[in-house]
Short mmCIF file of C-alpha atoms in Angstrom, two decimals:
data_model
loop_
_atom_site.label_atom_id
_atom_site.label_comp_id
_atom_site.label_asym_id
_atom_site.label_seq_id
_atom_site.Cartn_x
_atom_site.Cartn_y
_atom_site.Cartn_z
CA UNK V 1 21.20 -8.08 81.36
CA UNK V 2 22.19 -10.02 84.25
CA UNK V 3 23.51 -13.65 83.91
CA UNK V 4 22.01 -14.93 87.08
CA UNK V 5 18.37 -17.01 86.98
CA UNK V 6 16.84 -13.73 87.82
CA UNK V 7 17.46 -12.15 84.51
CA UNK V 8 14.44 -11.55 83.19
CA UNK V 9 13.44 -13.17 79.52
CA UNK V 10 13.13 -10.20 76.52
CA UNK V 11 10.56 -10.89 74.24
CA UNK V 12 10.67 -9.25 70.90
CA UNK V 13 7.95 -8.60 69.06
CA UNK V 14 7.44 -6.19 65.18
CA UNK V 15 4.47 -4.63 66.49
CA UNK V 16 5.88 -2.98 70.00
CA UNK V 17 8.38 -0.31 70.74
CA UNK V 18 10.47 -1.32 73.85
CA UNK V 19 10.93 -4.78 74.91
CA UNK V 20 9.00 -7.07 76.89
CA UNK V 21 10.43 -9.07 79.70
CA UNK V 22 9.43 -12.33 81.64
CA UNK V 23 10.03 -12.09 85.33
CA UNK V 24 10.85 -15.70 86.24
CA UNK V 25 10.80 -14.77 89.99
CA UNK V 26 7.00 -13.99 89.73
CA UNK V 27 6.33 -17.23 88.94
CA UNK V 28 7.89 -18.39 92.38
CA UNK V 29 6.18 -15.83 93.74
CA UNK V 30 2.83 -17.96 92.79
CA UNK V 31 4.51 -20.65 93.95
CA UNK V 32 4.67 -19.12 97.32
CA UNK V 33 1.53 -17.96 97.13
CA UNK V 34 -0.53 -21.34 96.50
CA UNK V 35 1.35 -23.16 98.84
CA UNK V 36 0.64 -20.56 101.40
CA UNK V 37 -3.20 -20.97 100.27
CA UNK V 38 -2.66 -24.76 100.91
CA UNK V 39 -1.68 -24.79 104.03
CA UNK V 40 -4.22 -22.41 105.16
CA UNK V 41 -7.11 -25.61 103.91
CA UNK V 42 -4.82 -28.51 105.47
CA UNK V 43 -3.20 -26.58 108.13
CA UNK V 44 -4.75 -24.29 109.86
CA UNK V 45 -5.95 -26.41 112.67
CA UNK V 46 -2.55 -27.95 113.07
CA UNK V 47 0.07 -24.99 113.10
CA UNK V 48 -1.01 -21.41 114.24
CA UNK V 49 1.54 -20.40 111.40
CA UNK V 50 -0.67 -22.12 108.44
CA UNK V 51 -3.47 -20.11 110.13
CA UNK V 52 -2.19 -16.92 107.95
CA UNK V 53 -1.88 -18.64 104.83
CA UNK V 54 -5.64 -16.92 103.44
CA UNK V 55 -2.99 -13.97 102.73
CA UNK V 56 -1.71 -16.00 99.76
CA UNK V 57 -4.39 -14.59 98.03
CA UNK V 58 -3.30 -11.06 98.50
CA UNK V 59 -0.60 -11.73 97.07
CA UNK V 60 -2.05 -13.43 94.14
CA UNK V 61 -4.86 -10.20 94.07
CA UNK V 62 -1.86 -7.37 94.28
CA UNK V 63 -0.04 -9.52 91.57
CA UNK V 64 -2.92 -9.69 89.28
CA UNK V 65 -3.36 -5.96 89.58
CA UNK V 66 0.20 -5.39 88.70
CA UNK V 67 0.18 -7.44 85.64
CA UNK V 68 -3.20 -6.55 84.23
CA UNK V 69 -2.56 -3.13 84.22
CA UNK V 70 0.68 -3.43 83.24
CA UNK V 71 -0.85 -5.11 79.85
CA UNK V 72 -3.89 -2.50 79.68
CA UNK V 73 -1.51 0.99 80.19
CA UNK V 74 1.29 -0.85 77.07
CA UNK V 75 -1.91 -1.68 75.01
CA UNK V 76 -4.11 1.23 75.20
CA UNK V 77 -2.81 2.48 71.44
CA UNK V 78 -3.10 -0.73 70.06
CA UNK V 79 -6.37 -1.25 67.26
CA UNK V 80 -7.66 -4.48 68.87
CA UNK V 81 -7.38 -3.73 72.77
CA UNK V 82 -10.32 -4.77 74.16
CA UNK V 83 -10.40 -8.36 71.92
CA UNK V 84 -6.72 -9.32 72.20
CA UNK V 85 -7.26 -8.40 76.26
CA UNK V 86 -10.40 -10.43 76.77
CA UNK V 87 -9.42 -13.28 74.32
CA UNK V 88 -6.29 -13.99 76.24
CA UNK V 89 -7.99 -13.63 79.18
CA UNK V 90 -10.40 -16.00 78.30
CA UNK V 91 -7.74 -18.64 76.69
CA UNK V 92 -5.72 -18.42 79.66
CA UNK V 93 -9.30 -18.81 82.72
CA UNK V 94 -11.68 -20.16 81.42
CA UNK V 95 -10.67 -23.44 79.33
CA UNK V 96 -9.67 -25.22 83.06
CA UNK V 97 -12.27 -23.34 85.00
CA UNK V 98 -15.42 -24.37 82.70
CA UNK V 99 -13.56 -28.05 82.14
CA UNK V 100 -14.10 -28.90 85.97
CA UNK V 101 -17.78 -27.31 85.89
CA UNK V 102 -18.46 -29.49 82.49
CA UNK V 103 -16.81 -32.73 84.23
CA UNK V 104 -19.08 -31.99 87.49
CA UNK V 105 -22.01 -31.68 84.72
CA UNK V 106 -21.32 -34.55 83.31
CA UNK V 107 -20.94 -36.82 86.76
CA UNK V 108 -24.12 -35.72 87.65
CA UNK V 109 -26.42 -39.43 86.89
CA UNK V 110 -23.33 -41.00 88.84
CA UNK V 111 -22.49 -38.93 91.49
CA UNK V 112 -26.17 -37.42 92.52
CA UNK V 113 -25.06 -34.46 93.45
CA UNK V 114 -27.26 -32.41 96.30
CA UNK V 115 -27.19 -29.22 94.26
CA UNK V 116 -30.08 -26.65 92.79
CA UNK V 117 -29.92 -23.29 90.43
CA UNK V 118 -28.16 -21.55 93.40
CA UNK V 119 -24.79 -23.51 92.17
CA UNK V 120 -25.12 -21.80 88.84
CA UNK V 121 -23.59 -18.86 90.34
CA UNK V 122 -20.41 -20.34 90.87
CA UNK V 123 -20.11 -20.36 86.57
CA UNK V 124 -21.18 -17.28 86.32
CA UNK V 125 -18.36 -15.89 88.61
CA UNK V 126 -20.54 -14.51 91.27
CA UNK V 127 -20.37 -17.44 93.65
CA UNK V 128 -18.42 -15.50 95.76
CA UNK V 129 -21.79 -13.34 96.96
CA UNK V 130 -23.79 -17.05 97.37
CA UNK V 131 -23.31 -17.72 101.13
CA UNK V 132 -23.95 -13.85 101.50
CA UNK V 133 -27.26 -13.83 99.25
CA UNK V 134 -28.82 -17.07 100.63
CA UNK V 135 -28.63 -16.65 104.64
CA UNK V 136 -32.42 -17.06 104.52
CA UNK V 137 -31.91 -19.95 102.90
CA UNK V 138 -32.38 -23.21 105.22
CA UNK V 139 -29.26 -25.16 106.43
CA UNK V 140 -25.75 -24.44 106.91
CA UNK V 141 -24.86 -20.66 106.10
CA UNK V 142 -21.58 -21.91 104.16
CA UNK V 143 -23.79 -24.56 102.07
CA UNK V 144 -22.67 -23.48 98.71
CA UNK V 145 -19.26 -23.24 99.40
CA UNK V 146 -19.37 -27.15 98.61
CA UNK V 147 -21.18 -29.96 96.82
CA UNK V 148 -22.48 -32.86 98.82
CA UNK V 149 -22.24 -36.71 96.68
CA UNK V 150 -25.43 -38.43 96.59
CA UNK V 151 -26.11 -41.22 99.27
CA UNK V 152 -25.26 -43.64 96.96
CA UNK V 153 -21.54 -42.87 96.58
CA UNK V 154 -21.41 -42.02 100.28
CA UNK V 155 -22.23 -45.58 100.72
CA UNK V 156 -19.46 -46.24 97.97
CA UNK V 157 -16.88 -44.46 100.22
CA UNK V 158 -18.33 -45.06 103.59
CA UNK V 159 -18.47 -41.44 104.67
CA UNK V 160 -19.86 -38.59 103.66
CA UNK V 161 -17.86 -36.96 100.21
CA UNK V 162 -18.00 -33.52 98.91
CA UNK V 163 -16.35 -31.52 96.40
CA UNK V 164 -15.38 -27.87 97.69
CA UNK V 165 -15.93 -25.25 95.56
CA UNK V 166 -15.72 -22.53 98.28
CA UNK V 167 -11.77 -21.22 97.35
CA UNK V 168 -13.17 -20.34 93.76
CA UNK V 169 -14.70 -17.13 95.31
CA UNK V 170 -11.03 -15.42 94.31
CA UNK V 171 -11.53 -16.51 90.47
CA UNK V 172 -14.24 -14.34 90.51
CA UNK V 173 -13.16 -11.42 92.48
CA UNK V 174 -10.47 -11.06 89.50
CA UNK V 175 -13.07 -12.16 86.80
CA UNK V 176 -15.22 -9.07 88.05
CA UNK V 177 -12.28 -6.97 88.16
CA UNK V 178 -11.32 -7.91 84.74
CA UNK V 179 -14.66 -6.61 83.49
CA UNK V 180 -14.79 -3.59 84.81
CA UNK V 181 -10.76 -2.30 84.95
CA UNK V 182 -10.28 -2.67 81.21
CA UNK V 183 -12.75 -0.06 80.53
CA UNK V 184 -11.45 2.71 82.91
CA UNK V 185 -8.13 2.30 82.04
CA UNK V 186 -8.65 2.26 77.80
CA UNK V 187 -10.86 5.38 78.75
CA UNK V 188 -8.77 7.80 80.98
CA UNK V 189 -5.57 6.52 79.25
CA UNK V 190 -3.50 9.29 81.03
CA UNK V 191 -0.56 7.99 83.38
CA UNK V 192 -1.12 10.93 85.93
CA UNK V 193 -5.18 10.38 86.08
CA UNK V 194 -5.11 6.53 86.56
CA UNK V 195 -2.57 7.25 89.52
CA UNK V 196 -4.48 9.31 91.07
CA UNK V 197 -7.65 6.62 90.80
CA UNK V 198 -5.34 4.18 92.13
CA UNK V 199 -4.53 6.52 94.90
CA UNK V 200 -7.60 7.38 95.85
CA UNK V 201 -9.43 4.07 95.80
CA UNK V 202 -6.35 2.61 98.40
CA UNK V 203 -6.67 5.47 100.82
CA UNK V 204 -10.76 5.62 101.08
CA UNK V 205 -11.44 1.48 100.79
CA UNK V 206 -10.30 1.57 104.65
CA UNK V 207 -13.00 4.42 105.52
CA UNK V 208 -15.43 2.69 103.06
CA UNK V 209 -14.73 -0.97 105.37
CA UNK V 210 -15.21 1.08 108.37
CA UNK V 211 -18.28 2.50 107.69
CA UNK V 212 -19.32 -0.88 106.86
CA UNK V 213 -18.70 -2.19 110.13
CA UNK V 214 -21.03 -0.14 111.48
CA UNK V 215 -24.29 -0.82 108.88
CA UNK V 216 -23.95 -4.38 108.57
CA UNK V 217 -24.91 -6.74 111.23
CA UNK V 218 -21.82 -9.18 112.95
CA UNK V 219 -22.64 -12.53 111.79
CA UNK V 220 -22.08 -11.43 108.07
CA UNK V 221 -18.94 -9.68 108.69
CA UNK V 222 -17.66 -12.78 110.62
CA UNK V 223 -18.68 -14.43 107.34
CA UNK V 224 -15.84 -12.87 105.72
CA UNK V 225 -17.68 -10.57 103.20
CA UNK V 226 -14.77 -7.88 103.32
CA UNK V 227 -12.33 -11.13 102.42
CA UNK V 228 -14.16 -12.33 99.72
CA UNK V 229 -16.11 -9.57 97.55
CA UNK V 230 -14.79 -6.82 95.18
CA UNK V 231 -15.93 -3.61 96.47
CA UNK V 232 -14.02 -4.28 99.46
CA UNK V 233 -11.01 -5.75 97.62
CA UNK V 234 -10.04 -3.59 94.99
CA UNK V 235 -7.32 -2.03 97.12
CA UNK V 236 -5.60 -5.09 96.33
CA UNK V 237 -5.85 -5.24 92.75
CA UNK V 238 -5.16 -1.13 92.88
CA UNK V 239 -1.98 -1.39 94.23
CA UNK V 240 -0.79 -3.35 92.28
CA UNK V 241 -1.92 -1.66 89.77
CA UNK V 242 -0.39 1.46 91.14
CA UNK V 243 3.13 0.02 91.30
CA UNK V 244 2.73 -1.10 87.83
CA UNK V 245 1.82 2.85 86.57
CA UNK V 246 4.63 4.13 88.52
CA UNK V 247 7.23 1.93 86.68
CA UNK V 248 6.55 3.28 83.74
CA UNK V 249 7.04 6.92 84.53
CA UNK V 250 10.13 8.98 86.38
CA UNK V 251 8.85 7.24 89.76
CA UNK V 252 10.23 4.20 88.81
CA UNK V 253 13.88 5.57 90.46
CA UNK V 254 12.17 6.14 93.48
CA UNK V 255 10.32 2.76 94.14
CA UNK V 256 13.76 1.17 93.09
CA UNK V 257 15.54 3.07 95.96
CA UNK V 258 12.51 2.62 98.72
CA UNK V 259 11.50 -0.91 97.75
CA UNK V 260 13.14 -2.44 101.35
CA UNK V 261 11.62 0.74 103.18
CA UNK V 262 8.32 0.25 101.92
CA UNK V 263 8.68 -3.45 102.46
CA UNK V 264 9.85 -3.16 106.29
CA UNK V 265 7.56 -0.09 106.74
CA UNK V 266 4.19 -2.22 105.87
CA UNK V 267 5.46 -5.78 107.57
CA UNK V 268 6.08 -3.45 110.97
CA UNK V 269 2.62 -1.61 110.50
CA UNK V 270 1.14 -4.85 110.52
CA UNK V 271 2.60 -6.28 113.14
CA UNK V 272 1.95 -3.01 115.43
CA UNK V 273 -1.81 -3.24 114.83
CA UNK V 274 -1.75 -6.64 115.51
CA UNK V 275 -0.27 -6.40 118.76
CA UNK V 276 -2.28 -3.36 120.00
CA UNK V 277 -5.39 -4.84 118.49
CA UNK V 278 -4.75 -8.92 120.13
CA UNK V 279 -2.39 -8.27 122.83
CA UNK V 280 -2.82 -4.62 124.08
CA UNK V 281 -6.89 -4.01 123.45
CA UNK V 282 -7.72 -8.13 123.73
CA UNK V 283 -9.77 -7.72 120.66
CA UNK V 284 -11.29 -11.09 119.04
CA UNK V 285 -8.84 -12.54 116.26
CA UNK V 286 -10.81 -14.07 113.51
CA UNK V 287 -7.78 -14.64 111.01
CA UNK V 288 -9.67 -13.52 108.19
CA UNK V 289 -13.07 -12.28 109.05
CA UNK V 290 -11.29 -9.97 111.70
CA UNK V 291 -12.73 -6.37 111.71
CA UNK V 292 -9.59 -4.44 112.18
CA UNK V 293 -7.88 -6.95 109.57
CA UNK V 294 -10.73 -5.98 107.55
CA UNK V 295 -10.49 -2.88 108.17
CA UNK V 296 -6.68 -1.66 107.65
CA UNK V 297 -5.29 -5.19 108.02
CA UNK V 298 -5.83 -5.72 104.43
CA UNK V 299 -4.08 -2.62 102.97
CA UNK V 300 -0.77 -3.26 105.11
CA UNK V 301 -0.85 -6.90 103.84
CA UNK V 302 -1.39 -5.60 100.25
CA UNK V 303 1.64 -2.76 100.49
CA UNK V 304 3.58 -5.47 101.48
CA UNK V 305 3.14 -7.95 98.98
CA UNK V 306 3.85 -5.11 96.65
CA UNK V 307 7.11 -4.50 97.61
CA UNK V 308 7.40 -8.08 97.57
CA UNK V 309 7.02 -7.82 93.72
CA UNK V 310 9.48 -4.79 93.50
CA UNK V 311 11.94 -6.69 95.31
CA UNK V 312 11.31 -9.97 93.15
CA UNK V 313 11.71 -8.26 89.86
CA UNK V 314 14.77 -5.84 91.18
CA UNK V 315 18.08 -6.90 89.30
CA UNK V 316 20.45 -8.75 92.14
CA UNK V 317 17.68 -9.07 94.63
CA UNK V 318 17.90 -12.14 97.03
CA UNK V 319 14.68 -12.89 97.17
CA UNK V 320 14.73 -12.73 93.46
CA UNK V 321 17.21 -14.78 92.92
CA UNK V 322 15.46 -17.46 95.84
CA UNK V 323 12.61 -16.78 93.79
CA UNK V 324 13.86 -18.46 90.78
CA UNK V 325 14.42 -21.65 92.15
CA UNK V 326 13.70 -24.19 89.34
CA UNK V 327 11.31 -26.35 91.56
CA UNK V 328 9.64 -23.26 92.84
CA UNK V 329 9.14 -21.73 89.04
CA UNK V 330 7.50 -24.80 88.29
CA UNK V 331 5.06 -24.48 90.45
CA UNK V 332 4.39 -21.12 89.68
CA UNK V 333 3.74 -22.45 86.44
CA UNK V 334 1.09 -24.83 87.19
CA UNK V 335 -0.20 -22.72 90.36
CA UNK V 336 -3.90 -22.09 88.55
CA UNK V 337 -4.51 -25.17 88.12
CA UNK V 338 -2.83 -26.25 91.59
CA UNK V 339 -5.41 -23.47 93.24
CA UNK V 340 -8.20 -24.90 91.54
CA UNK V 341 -8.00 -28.54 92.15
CA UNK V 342 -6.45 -28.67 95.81
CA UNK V 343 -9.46 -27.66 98.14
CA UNK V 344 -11.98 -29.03 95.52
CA UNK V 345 -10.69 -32.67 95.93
CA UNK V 346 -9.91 -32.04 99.94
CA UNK V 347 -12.24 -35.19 100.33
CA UNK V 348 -10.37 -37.68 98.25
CA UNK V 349 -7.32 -37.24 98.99
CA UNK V 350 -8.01 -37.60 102.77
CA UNK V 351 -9.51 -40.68 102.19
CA UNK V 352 -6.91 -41.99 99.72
CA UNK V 353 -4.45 -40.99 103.04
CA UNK V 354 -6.58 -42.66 105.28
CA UNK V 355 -6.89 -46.02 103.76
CA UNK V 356 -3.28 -46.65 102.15
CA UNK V 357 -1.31 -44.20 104.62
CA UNK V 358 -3.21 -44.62 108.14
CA UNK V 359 -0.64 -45.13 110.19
CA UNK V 360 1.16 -41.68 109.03
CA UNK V 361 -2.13 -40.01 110.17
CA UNK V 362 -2.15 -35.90 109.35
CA UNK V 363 1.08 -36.14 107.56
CA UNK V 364 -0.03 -38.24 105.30
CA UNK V 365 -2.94 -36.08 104.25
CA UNK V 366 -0.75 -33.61 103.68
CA UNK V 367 1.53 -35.34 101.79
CA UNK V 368 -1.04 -36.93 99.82
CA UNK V 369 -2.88 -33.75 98.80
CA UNK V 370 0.37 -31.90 98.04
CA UNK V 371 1.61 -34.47 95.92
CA UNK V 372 -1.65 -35.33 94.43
CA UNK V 373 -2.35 -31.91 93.51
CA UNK V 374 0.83 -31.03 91.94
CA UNK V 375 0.49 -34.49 89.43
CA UNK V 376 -3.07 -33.63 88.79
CA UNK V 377 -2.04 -29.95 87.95
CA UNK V 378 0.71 -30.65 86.21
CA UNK V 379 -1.33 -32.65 83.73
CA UNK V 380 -3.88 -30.30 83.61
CA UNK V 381 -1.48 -28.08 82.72
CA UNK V 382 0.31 -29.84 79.74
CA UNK V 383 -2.84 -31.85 78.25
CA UNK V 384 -5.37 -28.35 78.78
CA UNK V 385 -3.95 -25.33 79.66
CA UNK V 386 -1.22 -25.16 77.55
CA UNK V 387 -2.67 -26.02 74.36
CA UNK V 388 -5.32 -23.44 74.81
CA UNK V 389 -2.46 -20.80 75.43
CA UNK V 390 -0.75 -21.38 72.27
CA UNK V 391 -3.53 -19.55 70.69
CA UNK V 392 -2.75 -16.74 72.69
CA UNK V 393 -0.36 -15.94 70.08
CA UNK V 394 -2.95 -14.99 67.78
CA UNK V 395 -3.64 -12.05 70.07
CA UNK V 396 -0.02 -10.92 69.84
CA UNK V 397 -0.81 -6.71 70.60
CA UNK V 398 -0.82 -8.11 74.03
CA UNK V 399 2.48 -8.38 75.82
CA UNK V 400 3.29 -7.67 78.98
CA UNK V 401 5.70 -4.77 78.98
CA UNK V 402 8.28 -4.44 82.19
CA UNK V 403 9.62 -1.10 82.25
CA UNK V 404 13.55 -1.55 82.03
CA UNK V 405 15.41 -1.61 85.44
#
């Protein structure tokens, strides 16, 4: 056990047979991640650098994939699976997901919200399918990615308000993925088999893309409907996944030793088919919504944050060890609730920057939203989130195991 911040936490518990450990560089990871996420929705006009930030959520996908699996594979024996799996689940999503959907139920006589049944989706964990379901639908295609206030408080604030809703179309990429990955993995139980799953899902979802760029008209591909539904995603969530079966088994040596190849290796792919794509073939660059990002973009960004997570959880890594930066890990922490509320009050705290900070300008959006979010978080956090995972420990079969370095 290393003495350095990236040591990772053992957890003991009667009921398992090899410890559990606590990665503290993951949670910096999230850290990374959400603030990468933020700057996409308050920078991306400013800085061509913030315009990459969408691939946050790789990184939170590929990490999700790691860890859920990682819990499903160490629990398969256990008597209780499937209702210690779902009811953390549920303790840890739904208690601040469901809060802001209650308090947006409960504002409704005040704030007149311009909303009908097609909202409902966005509760059920489909919204991310609404803007693709509805084009027929009158108005702006990307409607239901928000929720416009009532002409009354737009005369309150003197400009039109909204709350966006639009960034919660991840939440339910991994909700869907939790319902459905539990069940193959408790089923096929074997090491070898899921690998191969894992395997083969990564190396056909690029055909599968592909061929969808040739069935499906433009405008909805510009839409980003390879960016924001699970069929097309599940790369992400496999590899992770995939790294997280091959630490348990006699592969685990061999990741350890190609971790910075593997890392270089899909950063350099990336940046080749960028440059051949934008520079060489003049292709249209959509960030996002891109084909060929759609196409293989997404698997090279997905390797990489992989080896991201080998490298965070390696003993004496640097980034590790960067990683683990208090400030960082507190974020990390809080970075649900940080995801959740900094696009959806986008509106308020430009305003609030606008009329106290106006003479900072864009800075003082920024500022405002970054700091705003991380209070409002924070409490979130303490006051919601983290009673409601006490009672996690009532589902105690379910422990994320990290295989031993």
């Amino acid at each position: 056990m290393l003495g350095s911040k990236l040591a990772p936490k053992s957890v003991s518990d009667d009921n398992l047979k090899s410890s559990s450990r606590y990665y503290i560089a993951l949670d910096g990871l999230r850290a990374v991640a959400v603030l990468m996420v933020f700057c996409q929705h308050y920078g991306a006009a400013k800085a061509w650098i913030f315009g990459w930030g969408w691939t946050g959520v790789d990184v939170f996908f590929v990490l999700s994939g790691f860890l859920i699996t990682g819990i499903l594979y160490d629990s398969q024996n256990k008597q209780h699976r499937y209702r210690d799996f779902y009811a953390r689940r549920t303790l840890r999503i739904f208690p601040l997901y469901y809060a802001v959907w209650l308090a947006i139920l409960l504002l409704t006589p005040v704030a007149h919200w311009q909303w009908n049944w097609r909202w409902a989706l966005w509760p059920a964990y489909v919204g991310n399918y609404a803007r693709f379901l509805f084009l027929h639908v009158a108005g702006d295609s990307y409607q239901f990615d928000r929720i416009l206030f009532g002409q009354t408080v737009e005369h309150w604030f003197g400009t039109p308000m909204h709350l966006w809703i639009g960034h919660f179309w991840s939440l339910c990429v991994e909700e869907q993925f939790y319902l459905i990955w539990p069940f193959i993995v408790y089923t096929v139980r074997k090491r070898e088999a899921l690998i191969k799953i894992c395997i083969g899902v990564i190396i056909t979802m690029p055909l599968f893309r592909w061929l969808l760029t040739v069935v499906l008209p433009l405008p909805l591909l510009r839409m980003e409907l390879f960016y924001r539904s699970l069929p097309t995603r599940l790369d992400a969530l496999l590899i992770g996944g995939l790294i997280a079966l091959l630490l348990r088994g006699p592969e685990q040596k061999w990741l350890s030793t190609w971790r910075h190849r593997v890392l270089a290796g899909a950063g350099a792919a990336f940046v080749m088919a960028y440059l051949i794509s934008v520079k060489l073939l003049k292709l249209p660059f959509y960030g996002s919504a891109t084909n060929w990002i759609g196409i293989v973009g997404f698997t090279l960004i997905d390797v990489f944050a992989a080896a991201l997570i080998l490298e965070c959880i390696h003993p004496g890594s640097w980034l590790g060890q960067a990683l683990s930066f208090k400030p960082l890990r507190l974020l990390g922490i809080v970075s649900y609730g940080f995801y959740v509320y900094h696009d959806l009050l986008h509106d308020f705290f430009a305003l609030f920057a606008m009329r106290f900070f106006p003479r900072m300008g864009y800075a003082g959006i920024v500022v405002t939203a970054l700091m705003g979010t991380a209070l409002i978080s924070t409490l979130s956090y303490n006051l919601l989130e983290k009673p409601m995972l006490k009672l996690k420990a009532r589902f105690t079969s379910q422990v994320h195991l990290t295989p031993r370095n």
